[in-house]
Coordinates of C-alpha atoms in Angstrom, one line a residue:
Chain A
M1 CA 266.2 121.1 107.3
K2 CA 263.8 123.8 108.4
D3 CA 263.1 124.3 112.0
Y4 CA 259.4 123.6 112.5
T5 CA 259.4 123.8 116.3
N6 CA 257.9 127.3 116.4
Y7 CA 255.3 126.7 113.6
N8 CA 251.6 127.2 114.2
Y9 CA 248.8 125.7 112.1
E10 CA 248.9 128.7 109.7
Q11 CA 252.5 128.2 108.9
F12 CA 252.2 124.4 108.6
A13 CA 249.2 124.9 106.2
D14 CA 251.4 127.1 104.0
D15 CA 254.5 124.9 104.0
Q16 CA 255.5 123.3 100.8
M17 CA 256.7 120.1 102.4
F18 CA 253.7 119.9 104.7
I19 CA 251.3 120.4 101.8
K20 CA 253.1 117.7 99.8
W21 CA 252.8 115.3 102.8
I22 CA 249.1 115.8 103.0
L23 CA 248.3 115.7 99.3
N24 CA 250.9 113.4 97.8
P25 CA 252.9 111.7 100.6
D26 CA 256.0 109.8 99.8
E27 CA 258.4 107.9 102.0
Q28 CA 260.6 110.9 102.7
T29 CA 257.9 113.3 103.7
D30 CA 256.0 110.6 105.6
S31 CA 259.0 109.6 107.8
H32 CA 259.9 113.3 108.3
W33 CA 256.5 114.3 109.6
T34 CA 255.9 111.1 111.6
N35 CA 259.2 111.7 113.4
F36 CA 258.5 115.3 113.9
I37 CA 255.2 114.6 115.6
E38 CA 256.8 112.0 117.8
Q39 CA 259.4 114.5 118.9
H40 CA 257.1 117.4 119.3
P41 CA 253.7 116.1 120.6
D42 CA 252.8 119.7 121.5
K43 CA 252.5 120.5 117.8
K44 CA 250.0 117.7 117.1
N45 CA 247.1 120.0 117.4
D46 CA 248.4 122.6 115.0
I47 CA 249.3 119.9 112.6
N48 CA 245.8 118.5 112.7
I49 CA 244.2 121.8 112.1
A50 CA 246.5 122.5 109.1
R51 CA 245.8 119.0 107.8
K52 CA 242.0 119.4 108.0
I53 CA 242.2 122.7 106.2
I54 CA 244.1 121.3 103.3
L55 CA 242.0 118.1 103.1
A56 CA 238.7 120.1 103.3
Y57 CA 239.9 122.4 100.6
Q58 CA 240.9 119.5 98.4
A59 CA 237.6 117.7 99.0
Q60 CA 235.8 120.4 97.0
E61 CA 237.8 119.8 93.9
I62 CA 235.9 117.7 91.5
P63 CA 238.1 116.0 89.0
S64 CA 237.1 116.0 85.4
S65 CA 235.8 112.6 84.2
N66 CA 238.2 110.4 82.3
A67 CA 235.8 110.5 79.3
E68 CA 235.9 114.3 79.2
L69 CA 239.7 114.3 79.2
Q70 CA 239.8 111.6 76.5
Q71 CA 237.5 113.5 74.2
L72 CA 239.4 116.7 74.6
W73 CA 242.6 114.9 73.8
M74 CA 241.0 113.5 70.6
K75 CA 240.3 117.1 69.5
I76 CA 243.9 118.0 70.1
E77 CA 245.0 115.0 68.2
A78 CA 242.7 115.8 65.3
Q79 CA 243.9 119.4 65.2
R80 CA 247.5 118.2 65.2
R81 CA 246.7 115.8 62.3
Q82 CA 245.6 118.8 60.2
S83 CA 248.7 120.8 60.8
K84 CA 251.3 118.1 60.4
T85 CA 250.1 115.9 57.7
K86 CA 253.6 114.8 56.8
K87 CA 254.3 113.4 60.2
L88 CA 251.1 111.5 60.4
W89 CA 252.7 108.1 60.6
Y90 CA 254.5 109.1 63.7
W91 CA 251.4 109.9 65.5
A92 CA 249.4 107.0 64.4
A93 CA 250.9 104.9 67.1
A94 CA 250.1 107.5 69.7
S95 CA 246.5 107.9 68.7
A96 CA 246.0 104.2 68.3
V97 CA 246.2 103.7 72.1
L98 CA 243.5 106.2 72.7
L99 CA 240.2 104.7 73.6
L100 CA 237.1 106.5 72.7
L101 CA 234.6 106.2 75.5
I102 CA 231.1 106.2 74.3
G103 CA 228.0 105.9 76.3
S104 CA 225.0 104.0 75.1
S105 CA 222.4 106.7 75.2
G106 CA 222.5 107.1 71.4
L107 CA 221.3 103.5 71.2
L108 CA 217.7 104.3 72.0
Y109 CA 217.4 106.7 69.1
F110 CA 218.6 104.1 66.6
Q111 CA 216.6 101.2 67.9
S112 CA 213.4 103.2 68.1
G113 CA 213.5 103.6 64.4
Q114 CA 213.7 107.1 62.9
R115 CA 216.2 109.3 64.5
D116 CA 215.4 113.0 64.9
I117 CA 217.1 114.6 62.0
D118 CA 218.1 118.2 62.2
W119 CA 217.6 119.5 58.7
E120 CA 218.6 122.9 59.5
A121 CA 220.6 124.4 56.6
M122 CA 224.3 124.6 56.7
N123 CA 225.8 127.7 58.3
R124 CA 228.2 129.4 55.9
D125 CA 230.3 130.5 58.8
N126 CA 231.4 126.9 59.5
T127 CA 234.8 126.4 58.1
K128 CA 235.8 123.0 59.5
S129 CA 234.7 119.6 58.4
K130 CA 233.3 117.6 61.4
L131 CA 232.8 114.0 62.3
I132 CA 230.3 113.8 65.1
L133 CA 230.4 110.5 67.0
G134 CA 227.1 109.4 68.4
E135 CA 226.2 113.0 69.2
K136 CA 228.8 113.0 71.9
S137 CA 232.2 113.8 70.7
V138 CA 233.3 115.8 67.7
V139 CA 236.5 115.5 65.6
E140 CA 237.2 118.5 63.4
F141 CA 239.3 118.7 60.3
D142 CA 240.9 121.7 58.6
K143 CA 242.0 120.0 55.4
Q144 CA 240.3 120.4 52.1
T145 CA 239.5 116.7 51.8
V146 CA 239.4 114.0 54.4
T147 CA 238.8 110.3 54.0
I148 CA 237.1 108.4 56.8
D149 CA 236.9 104.6 56.8
Y150 CA 234.5 102.5 58.9
R151 CA 235.2 99.2 57.3
T152 CA 237.2 97.8 60.2
A153 CA 235.1 96.8 63.2
N154 CA 235.3 99.0 66.3
C155 CA 237.6 101.5 64.8
I156 CA 237.6 104.4 62.5
K157 CA 240.5 105.2 60.1
I158 CA 241.1 108.7 59.2
D159 CA 243.2 109.3 56.0
Q160 CA 244.6 105.8 56.3
D161 CA 247.2 106.8 58.8
S162 CA 245.3 107.5 62.0
T163 CA 242.9 105.3 63.9
L164 CA 240.2 106.1 66.4
N165 CA 239.4 103.0 68.5
L166 CA 235.8 102.6 69.6
Q167 CA 235.5 101.1 73.0
D168 CA 232.8 98.5 72.9
N169 CA 230.6 96.6 70.6
K170 CA 227.5 98.4 71.7
S171 CA 228.8 101.5 70.2
S172 CA 228.3 99.9 66.8
K173 CA 224.7 100.8 67.1
E174 CA 225.4 104.6 67.3
M175 CA 224.5 107.0 64.5
D176 CA 227.4 109.2 63.5
E177 CA 227.3 112.4 61.5
I178 CA 229.5 114.1 59.0
V179 CA 229.3 117.8 58.4
V180 CA 231.2 119.3 55.4
P181 CA 231.2 123.1 55.2
Y182 CA 231.2 125.0 52.0
G183 CA 234.6 124.9 50.5
K184 CA 235.5 121.4 51.8
R185 CA 234.8 117.9 50.7
M186 CA 235.0 114.4 52.3
Q187 CA 235.0 110.8 51.4
I188 CA 233.7 108.0 53.6
F189 CA 233.7 104.2 53.5
L190 CA 230.8 102.9 55.5
Q191 CA 231.0 99.7 57.4
D192 CA 229.3 97.7 54.5
G193 CA 231.9 98.9 52.0
T194 CA 229.7 101.6 50.5
N195 CA 231.8 104.5 49.3
I196 CA 230.4 108.1 49.5
W197 CA 231.9 111.3 48.2
I198 CA 230.4 114.2 50.1
N199 CA 230.3 117.6 48.5
S200 CA 230.6 121.0 50.0
G201 CA 227.8 122.2 52.3
T202 CA 226.5 118.8 53.2
K203 CA 225.4 116.8 56.2
L204 CA 225.3 113.0 56.2
I205 CA 224.0 110.9 59.1
F206 CA 224.7 107.2 59.0
P207 CA 224.8 104.2 61.4
R208 CA 228.3 103.2 62.5
A209 CA 227.4 99.6 61.5
F210 CA 224.4 98.2 59.7
H211 CA 222.2 95.9 61.7
K212 CA 218.7 96.3 60.3
K213 CA 217.0 95.0 57.2
N214 CA 217.5 98.3 55.4
R215 CA 220.8 100.2 55.3
E216 CA 219.5 103.7 55.9
V217 CA 221.4 107.1 55.8
Y218 CA 220.2 110.7 55.9
L219 CA 221.5 113.4 53.5
L220 CA 221.2 117.1 53.3
G221 CA 223.3 118.5 50.4
E222 CA 225.1 116.6 47.7
A223 CA 226.8 113.2 47.7
F224 CA 227.9 110.6 45.2
F225 CA 227.2 107.0 46.3
K226 CA 228.9 103.8 45.3
V227 CA 226.7 101.4 47.2
A228 CA 228.1 98.0 48.1
K229 CA 226.0 95.3 46.5
D230 CA 223.7 93.4 49.0
A231 CA 220.3 92.7 47.5
S232 CA 218.9 91.4 50.8
H233 CA 219.7 94.7 52.5
P234 CA 218.4 97.6 50.4
F235 CA 220.2 100.9 50.8
L236 CA 217.9 103.8 51.6
I237 CA 218.8 107.5 51.4
H238 CA 216.4 109.9 53.2
T239 CA 216.4 113.6 52.3
P240 CA 214.0 116.3 53.4
T241 CA 211.9 115.6 50.3
Q242 CA 212.5 112.1 49.1
M243 CA 213.7 108.6 49.7
V244 CA 216.1 106.9 47.3
K245 CA 216.2 103.2 47.3
V246 CA 219.2 101.3 46.0
L247 CA 220.3 97.7 45.5
G248 CA 224.0 98.2 44.8
T249 CA 225.0 100.8 42.3
S250 CA 226.5 104.3 41.9
F251 CA 224.7 107.6 41.6
N252 CA 224.6 111.2 42.7
V253 CA 222.0 112.7 45.0
K254 CA 221.7 116.5 45.3
A255 CA 219.4 117.8 48.0
Y256 CA 220.6 121.3 49.0
S257 CA 218.3 123.4 51.1
D258 CA 218.7 126.5 49.0
E259 CA 217.6 124.9 45.7
K260 CA 214.1 124.4 44.3
N261 CA 214.6 120.8 43.3
E262 CA 216.3 117.7 44.5
E263 CA 218.1 115.5 41.9
T264 CA 219.3 112.0 41.6
V265 CA 221.7 111.0 38.8
L266 CA 222.3 107.3 38.1
V267 CA 225.7 106.2 36.8
E268 CA 225.3 102.4 37.0
G269 CA 223.0 99.8 38.5
K270 CA 219.4 100.6 39.5
V271 CA 217.8 103.0 41.9
C272 CA 214.2 104.1 42.6
F273 CA 213.0 107.1 44.5
S274 CA 209.8 108.4 46.0
G275 CA 208.7 111.7 47.5
N276 CA 208.3 111.6 51.3
A277 CA 204.6 112.5 50.9
N278 CA 203.9 109.6 48.6
S279 CA 206.3 107.0 49.8
Q280 CA 204.6 104.0 48.1
K281 CA 205.0 105.4 44.6
F282 CA 208.5 104.8 43.3
T283 CA 210.1 106.1 40.1
T284 CA 212.8 103.9 38.7
L285 CA 215.9 105.3 37.0
I286 CA 218.2 103.6 34.5
P287 CA 221.9 104.6 34.1
G288 CA 222.3 107.9 32.4
Q289 CA 219.0 109.3 33.8
K290 CA 218.4 112.1 36.2
G291 CA 215.3 112.0 38.5
I292 CA 214.1 115.4 39.6
I293 CA 211.7 116.0 42.4
A294 CA 210.3 119.5 43.1
K295 CA 210.2 120.5 46.7
S296 CA 207.1 122.6 46.4
N297 CA 204.6 119.9 45.2
Q298 CA 206.8 116.8 45.0
S299 CA 206.2 116.5 41.3
V300 CA 208.6 114.0 39.6
S301 CA 210.4 114.2 36.3
V302 CA 213.0 112.2 34.6
A303 CA 215.6 113.3 32.0
S304 CA 218.5 111.8 30.1
V305 CA 221.8 113.5 31.0
E306 CA 225.6 113.2 30.6
V307 CA 226.4 111.7 33.9
N308 CA 230.0 112.9 34.0
N309 CA 228.8 116.5 34.3
Y310 CA 227.2 115.6 37.6
I311 CA 229.9 113.7 39.3
S312 CA 233.0 115.5 38.1
W313 CA 233.1 117.4 41.4
I314 CA 234.5 114.3 43.0
D315 CA 237.8 114.8 41.1
G316 CA 237.9 118.5 41.7
Y317 CA 236.5 119.8 38.4
L318 CA 233.0 120.9 37.2
I319 CA 231.7 120.1 33.7
F320 CA 228.9 122.2 32.1
K321 CA 227.0 121.9 28.9
N322 CA 225.0 124.9 27.9
E323 CA 224.5 125.7 31.5
N324 CA 223.0 129.0 32.6
T325 CA 226.0 131.1 33.8
S326 CA 224.3 132.1 37.0
E327 CA 224.1 128.3 37.9
V328 CA 227.8 128.0 37.0
I329 CA 228.6 130.9 39.3
K330 CA 226.5 129.4 42.1
Q331 CA 228.4 126.1 41.9
I332 CA 231.8 127.8 41.9
S333 CA 230.7 129.9 44.9
R334 CA 229.6 126.8 46.8
F335 CA 232.7 124.9 45.9
F336 CA 235.0 127.5 47.3
N337 CA 232.7 129.0 49.9
V338 CA 233.2 132.5 48.6
P339 CA 230.1 134.7 47.8
I340 CA 230.1 135.9 44.2
E341 CA 228.0 138.8 43.0
A342 CA 227.1 139.1 39.4
S343 CA 224.9 141.4 37.4
D344 CA 221.7 140.0 35.8
N345 CA 223.3 140.1 32.4
Y346 CA 224.7 136.6 33.2
N347 CA 221.2 135.1 33.3
H348 CA 221.1 135.2 29.5
A349 CA 224.5 133.7 28.8
T350 CA 225.2 130.0 28.9
F351 CA 228.5 128.2 29.6
S352 CA 229.9 124.9 28.2
G353 CA 233.2 123.4 29.2
K354 CA 235.2 121.9 32.0
L355 CA 236.4 124.0 34.9
D356 CA 239.4 122.6 36.9
M357 CA 238.9 123.7 40.5
N358 CA 242.2 122.4 41.8
N359 CA 244.1 125.7 41.4
G360 CA 241.9 127.9 43.5
I361 CA 239.0 130.3 42.8
D362 CA 241.1 133.1 41.1
D363 CA 242.3 130.6 38.5
V364 CA 238.8 129.4 37.8
L365 CA 237.3 132.9 37.5
T366 CA 240.2 134.0 35.3
R367 CA 239.4 131.3 32.8
L368 CA 235.7 131.9 33.1
T369 CA 235.9 135.6 32.6
K370 CA 238.3 135.2 29.7
A371 CA 235.8 133.0 28.0
S372 CA 233.0 135.6 28.5
S373 CA 235.2 138.7 28.2
T374 CA 234.2 140.0 31.6
R375 CA 236.2 140.9 34.6
F376 CA 236.2 140.1 38.3
F377 CA 237.6 141.6 41.5
H378 CA 237.7 141.0 45.2
K379 CA 235.8 143.2 47.5
G380 CA 236.2 142.3 51.2
N381 CA 235.4 138.6 51.3
K382 CA 233.2 138.8 48.3
I383 CA 234.0 138.6 44.6
I384 CA 232.2 140.9 42.1
L385 CA 231.8 140.0 38.5
I386 CA 231.3 142.9 36.0
P387 CA 230.6 142.8 32.3
Chain B
M1 CA 265.2 115.0 87.3
T2 CA 261.5 114.4 88.1
N3 CA 259.4 112.0 86.2
S4 CA 257.5 114.9 84.5
Q5 CA 260.7 116.6 83.5
N6 CA 261.8 113.4 82.0
L7 CA 258.6 113.2 80.0
W8 CA 259.1 116.8 78.9
K9 CA 262.6 116.0 77.7
K10 CA 261.4 113.0 75.7
F11 CA 258.6 115.1 74.1
I12 CA 261.1 117.8 73.0
E13 CA 263.3 115.1 71.5
G14 CA 260.3 114.0 69.4
D15 CA 258.6 111.3 71.5
Q16 CA 254.9 112.1 70.8
Q17 CA 253.7 109.5 73.3
A18 CA 255.3 111.6 76.0
L19 CA 253.0 114.4 75.2
T20 CA 250.0 112.1 75.7
S21 CA 251.3 111.4 79.2
I22 CA 251.9 115.0 79.9
Y23 CA 248.4 115.8 78.8
F24 CA 246.8 113.3 81.1
D25 CA 249.0 114.4 84.0
H26 CA 248.0 118.0 83.8
A27 CA 244.9 118.6 81.7
D28 CA 242.5 118.2 84.7
A29 CA 244.4 120.9 86.7
L30 CA 244.0 123.3 83.7
I31 CA 240.3 122.5 83.4
Q32 CA 239.7 123.0 87.1
Y33 CA 241.6 126.3 86.9
G34 CA 239.5 127.4 84.0
R35 CA 236.2 126.5 85.6
K36 CA 236.9 129.1 88.3
Y37 CA 237.1 131.8 85.7
T38 CA 234.3 130.9 83.4
L39 CA 231.3 128.6 83.1
N40 CA 231.8 128.4 79.4
H41 CA 233.2 125.0 78.9
E42 CA 233.9 125.6 75.3
I43 CA 236.3 128.5 76.2
I44 CA 238.1 126.2 78.7
E45 CA 238.5 123.4 76.2
D46 CA 239.6 125.7 73.4
S47 CA 242.3 127.1 75.7
V48 CA 243.5 123.7 76.8
Q49 CA 243.6 122.8 73.1
E50 CA 245.5 125.9 72.2
V51 CA 248.1 125.3 74.9
F52 CA 248.8 121.8 73.6
A53 CA 248.6 122.8 70.0
S54 CA 251.3 125.5 70.6
L55 CA 253.5 122.9 72.4
I56 CA 253.3 120.8 69.3
R57 CA 253.9 123.8 67.0
N58 CA 256.9 125.0 69.0
R59 CA 258.3 121.7 70.1
K60 CA 261.8 122.4 68.8
N61 CA 262.1 125.8 70.5
L62 CA 260.7 124.9 73.9
C63 CA 262.8 125.2 77.0
S64 CA 262.8 122.8 79.9
P65 CA 260.9 124.4 82.7
N66 CA 261.6 123.5 86.3
N67 CA 258.0 123.0 87.1
I68 CA 255.9 121.7 84.2
R69 CA 252.6 122.3 86.0
F70 CA 253.5 125.9 86.6
Y71 CA 254.6 126.3 83.0
L72 CA 251.3 124.9 81.7
L73 CA 249.2 126.9 84.1
S74 CA 250.8 130.1 83.0
A75 CA 250.3 129.4 79.3
F76 CA 246.7 128.3 80.0
R77 CA 245.8 131.3 82.0
H78 CA 247.1 133.5 79.3
C79 CA 245.1 131.7 76.6
L80 CA 242.0 131.6 78.8
I81 CA 241.9 135.3 79.6
R82 CA 242.4 136.1 76.0
E83 CA 239.6 133.8 74.9
I84 CA 237.2 135.1 77.6
N85 CA 237.9 138.7 76.5
R86 CA 237.5 137.8 72.9
S87 CA 234.1 136.2 73.5
R88 CA 233.0 139.1 75.6
K89 CA 233.9 141.5 72.8
K90 CA 231.9 139.4 70.4
L91 CA 228.9 139.6 72.7
Q92 CA 229.6 143.2 73.4
I93 CA 229.2 142.7 77.1
S94 CA 231.2 144.2 80.0
P95 CA 234.8 145.1 79.7
S96 CA 237.7 142.7 79.9
V97 CA 238.1 140.1 82.6
D98 CA 240.5 140.9 85.4
E99 CA 242.1 139.0 88.2
N100 CA 239.3 139.7 90.5
E101 CA 236.9 137.5 88.7
F102 CA 238.5 134.4 89.8
S103 CA 235.9 132.1 91.2
V104 CA 232.9 134.3 90.4
S105 CA 231.5 131.3 88.7
F106 CA 232.4 128.9 91.4
N107 CA 228.9 127.7 92.0
I108 CA 229.0 124.0 92.6
E109 CA 225.3 123.5 92.1
S110 CA 225.0 124.9 88.7
E111 CA 228.3 123.8 87.4
L112 CA 229.0 120.2 88.4
S113 CA 227.0 117.1 88.3
K114 CA 224.9 117.0 91.4
E115 CA 225.1 113.3 92.0
H116 CA 228.6 113.7 93.3
I117 CA 227.7 116.3 95.8
S118 CA 225.9 115.6 99.0
K119 CA 224.1 118.4 100.8
K120 CA 226.7 118.3 103.6
Q121 CA 229.5 118.6 101.1
N122 CA 227.8 121.6 99.5
Q123 CA 227.4 123.2 102.9
L124 CA 231.1 122.6 103.7
I125 CA 232.3 123.9 100.4
N126 CA 230.2 127.0 100.4
N127 CA 231.1 127.9 103.9
L128 CA 234.7 127.2 103.3
L129 CA 235.1 129.2 100.2
E130 CA 232.4 131.9 100.2
S131 CA 234.3 134.0 102.8
L132 CA 237.4 134.1 100.6
S133 CA 238.1 136.9 98.2
P134 CA 238.6 136.0 94.5
R135 CA 242.3 136.5 94.8
Q136 CA 242.6 134.5 98.0
K137 CA 240.7 131.7 96.2
E138 CA 243.1 131.8 93.3
A139 CA 246.2 131.8 95.4
I140 CA 245.0 129.0 97.6
Y141 CA 244.0 127.0 94.5
L142 CA 247.4 127.3 93.1
R143 CA 249.0 126.5 96.4
Y144 CA 246.9 123.5 97.4
T145 CA 245.8 121.9 94.1
N146 CA 248.9 122.6 92.1
E147 CA 251.5 122.9 94.9
L148 CA 253.1 125.9 93.4
S149 CA 255.7 127.9 95.3
H150 CA 255.0 131.5 96.3
G151 CA 257.5 132.6 93.7
E152 CA 255.5 130.8 91.0
I153 CA 252.1 132.1 92.3
S154 CA 253.4 135.7 92.3
T155 CA 254.6 135.4 88.7
L156 CA 251.3 133.8 87.6
M157 CA 249.1 136.3 89.3
N158 CA 251.3 139.2 88.6
I159 CA 251.7 140.2 92.2
S160 CA 254.7 140.3 94.6
E161 CA 255.8 137.2 96.6
Q162 CA 254.8 138.9 99.8
V163 CA 251.3 139.5 98.5
S164 CA 251.0 135.9 97.6
R165 CA 252.1 134.9 101.1
N166 CA 249.5 137.2 102.6
L167 CA 246.7 136.0 100.4
V168 CA 247.4 132.3 101.3
S169 CA 247.8 133.1 105.0
Q170 CA 244.5 135.1 105.0
A171 CA 242.8 132.2 103.2
I172 CA 244.0 129.7 105.7
K173 CA 242.8 131.8 108.6
R174 CA 239.4 132.2 107.1
M175 CA 239.0 128.5 106.3
K176 CA 240.0 127.7 109.9
E177 CA 237.3 130.0 111.2
Q178 CA 234.7 128.3 108.9
L179 CA 235.8 124.8 110.0
D180 CA 235.4 125.8 113.6
L181 CA 231.9 127.0 112.9
L182 CA 230.8 123.8 111.2
H183 CA 229.0 121.5 113.7
I184 CA 230.0 118.3 112.0
D185 CA 232.8 116.0 112.8
I186 CA 235.1 117.3 110.2
E187 CA 237.7 114.5 110.7
C188 CA 235.2 111.8 109.9
F189 CA 233.7 113.9 107.1
V190 CA 236.9 114.5 105.4
L191 CA 237.8 110.8 105.6
F192 CA 234.4 109.9 104.2
L193 CA 235.0 112.3 101.3
H194 CA 238.3 110.7 100.5
F195 CA 236.8 107.3 100.3
M196 CA 234.2 108.3 97.9
P197 CA 235.2 107.0 94.5
V198 CA 234.9 110.3 92.8
F199 CA 237.7 111.7 94.9
S200 CA 239.9 108.7 94.9
S201 CA 241.4 109.4 91.5
K202 CA 243.1 112.4 92.9
N203 CA 246.4 110.8 93.8

């Protein structure tokens, strides 16, 4: 044992055992220092000064809030899920005990009706899919496709093997948001059982649970909806230009910011839609029809289409029939998030066929260029097509 | 073997729940440390995330350090300084961060929620710390908040053990001077601070 009899305040304040006694006392340090003071009352003053210094220093440390630490841990968990998909089962138990602490400030938004929607276009630099919970915490995903399931009360399942527990019932009134960057896709089951496939470059905002007369979601980009049937609670999709109203059906809505028109393609059931400027005048679609609304003047047209061509992206392939090749290239570019440059010659060619996107962009372009006897090459992060 | 070494061993053996406990034992100390280098919370969080992600990545090759806190602080400091430099490069501002920047951002008023901080506290903190040099602040932080040894502090700050001793001893003297100058009953005050709920989670 050290000899402390000649210590002054300065030495006490820099002694490991002394610091431990002040900050994290245990039986051993406590009895040691109590005895020491009893035996050396002349040291009491120095010990007091040293104690004050340490306590005063510690007093200025402000610990992080528990919620802050929880949220950061969720991010670490989410990141780990991406890198170790095979071992997911192992971690499910660990993440299941995590509570997500959610405040109730998002509540006001939702109850006061329309939420402020940020229609700002997707940034091409984003590379991670995101789930934003009540505008407070963010979970990020690296994987190509992620499935998120809200059907169980007070928890969110991610890819069936992990669960985020939501702390209280109030949080069910929050609005959550999914952001899917170019090159990624996502699938979500909403609380009512509605299933939505979300395509690349898309933002979807939706309530964690449906409490109101209408089931309302907000969409920028493209998604395919299989709406759970519930005639007494119409399902409404708001986009920057239009509103689509559904009674239980499946259909595709396309509302990208960089296109002139927004489109709705109906697969089964019944939907109607109206421009935001003229929200009383609905146009009704029957299965196999595509409703088009022009952003410029909100003019509406309806055409009969082959629906498979419009929803094949769900399964990872694209189908075209006499499609303008520049449109084909645009869709490939969006799907893989790779800019593609092509000469104007392509505007006059059309393309028909099915492109399997599952083997990567080089594979797709090899087949495309073979069909059109052209070539492509990589230049930096771009791809150039030449005749 | 201490409790935290036990947890570490379990984690290396594959018990993922152990890492959760390790995280909640140490994350706050890392965040505190980071706050003294930068106001950019994103950089701090990214660095904490990177530290734990690399633990997960390298689980099978990890050694068993004597002092987990020291081990994590070293890894964190490394990540943090790299992240800060990276973001500065991106913004094309001033050259790289160096040791002397510790605590430049330590401005309670701008950084932390004001509701926790009374005026008197603010006065105490400012007086107590403002007279310290950045390196004194860092050394005393490592010594008091993390209870590191001088050997560990010297490794972390890349200085000799003697310099570490000197920094801490100078810091103690300065803080004593400041405490003497304060015309409040520091004993009562410190006690009061420790009964405030925000500080009670410390132990």
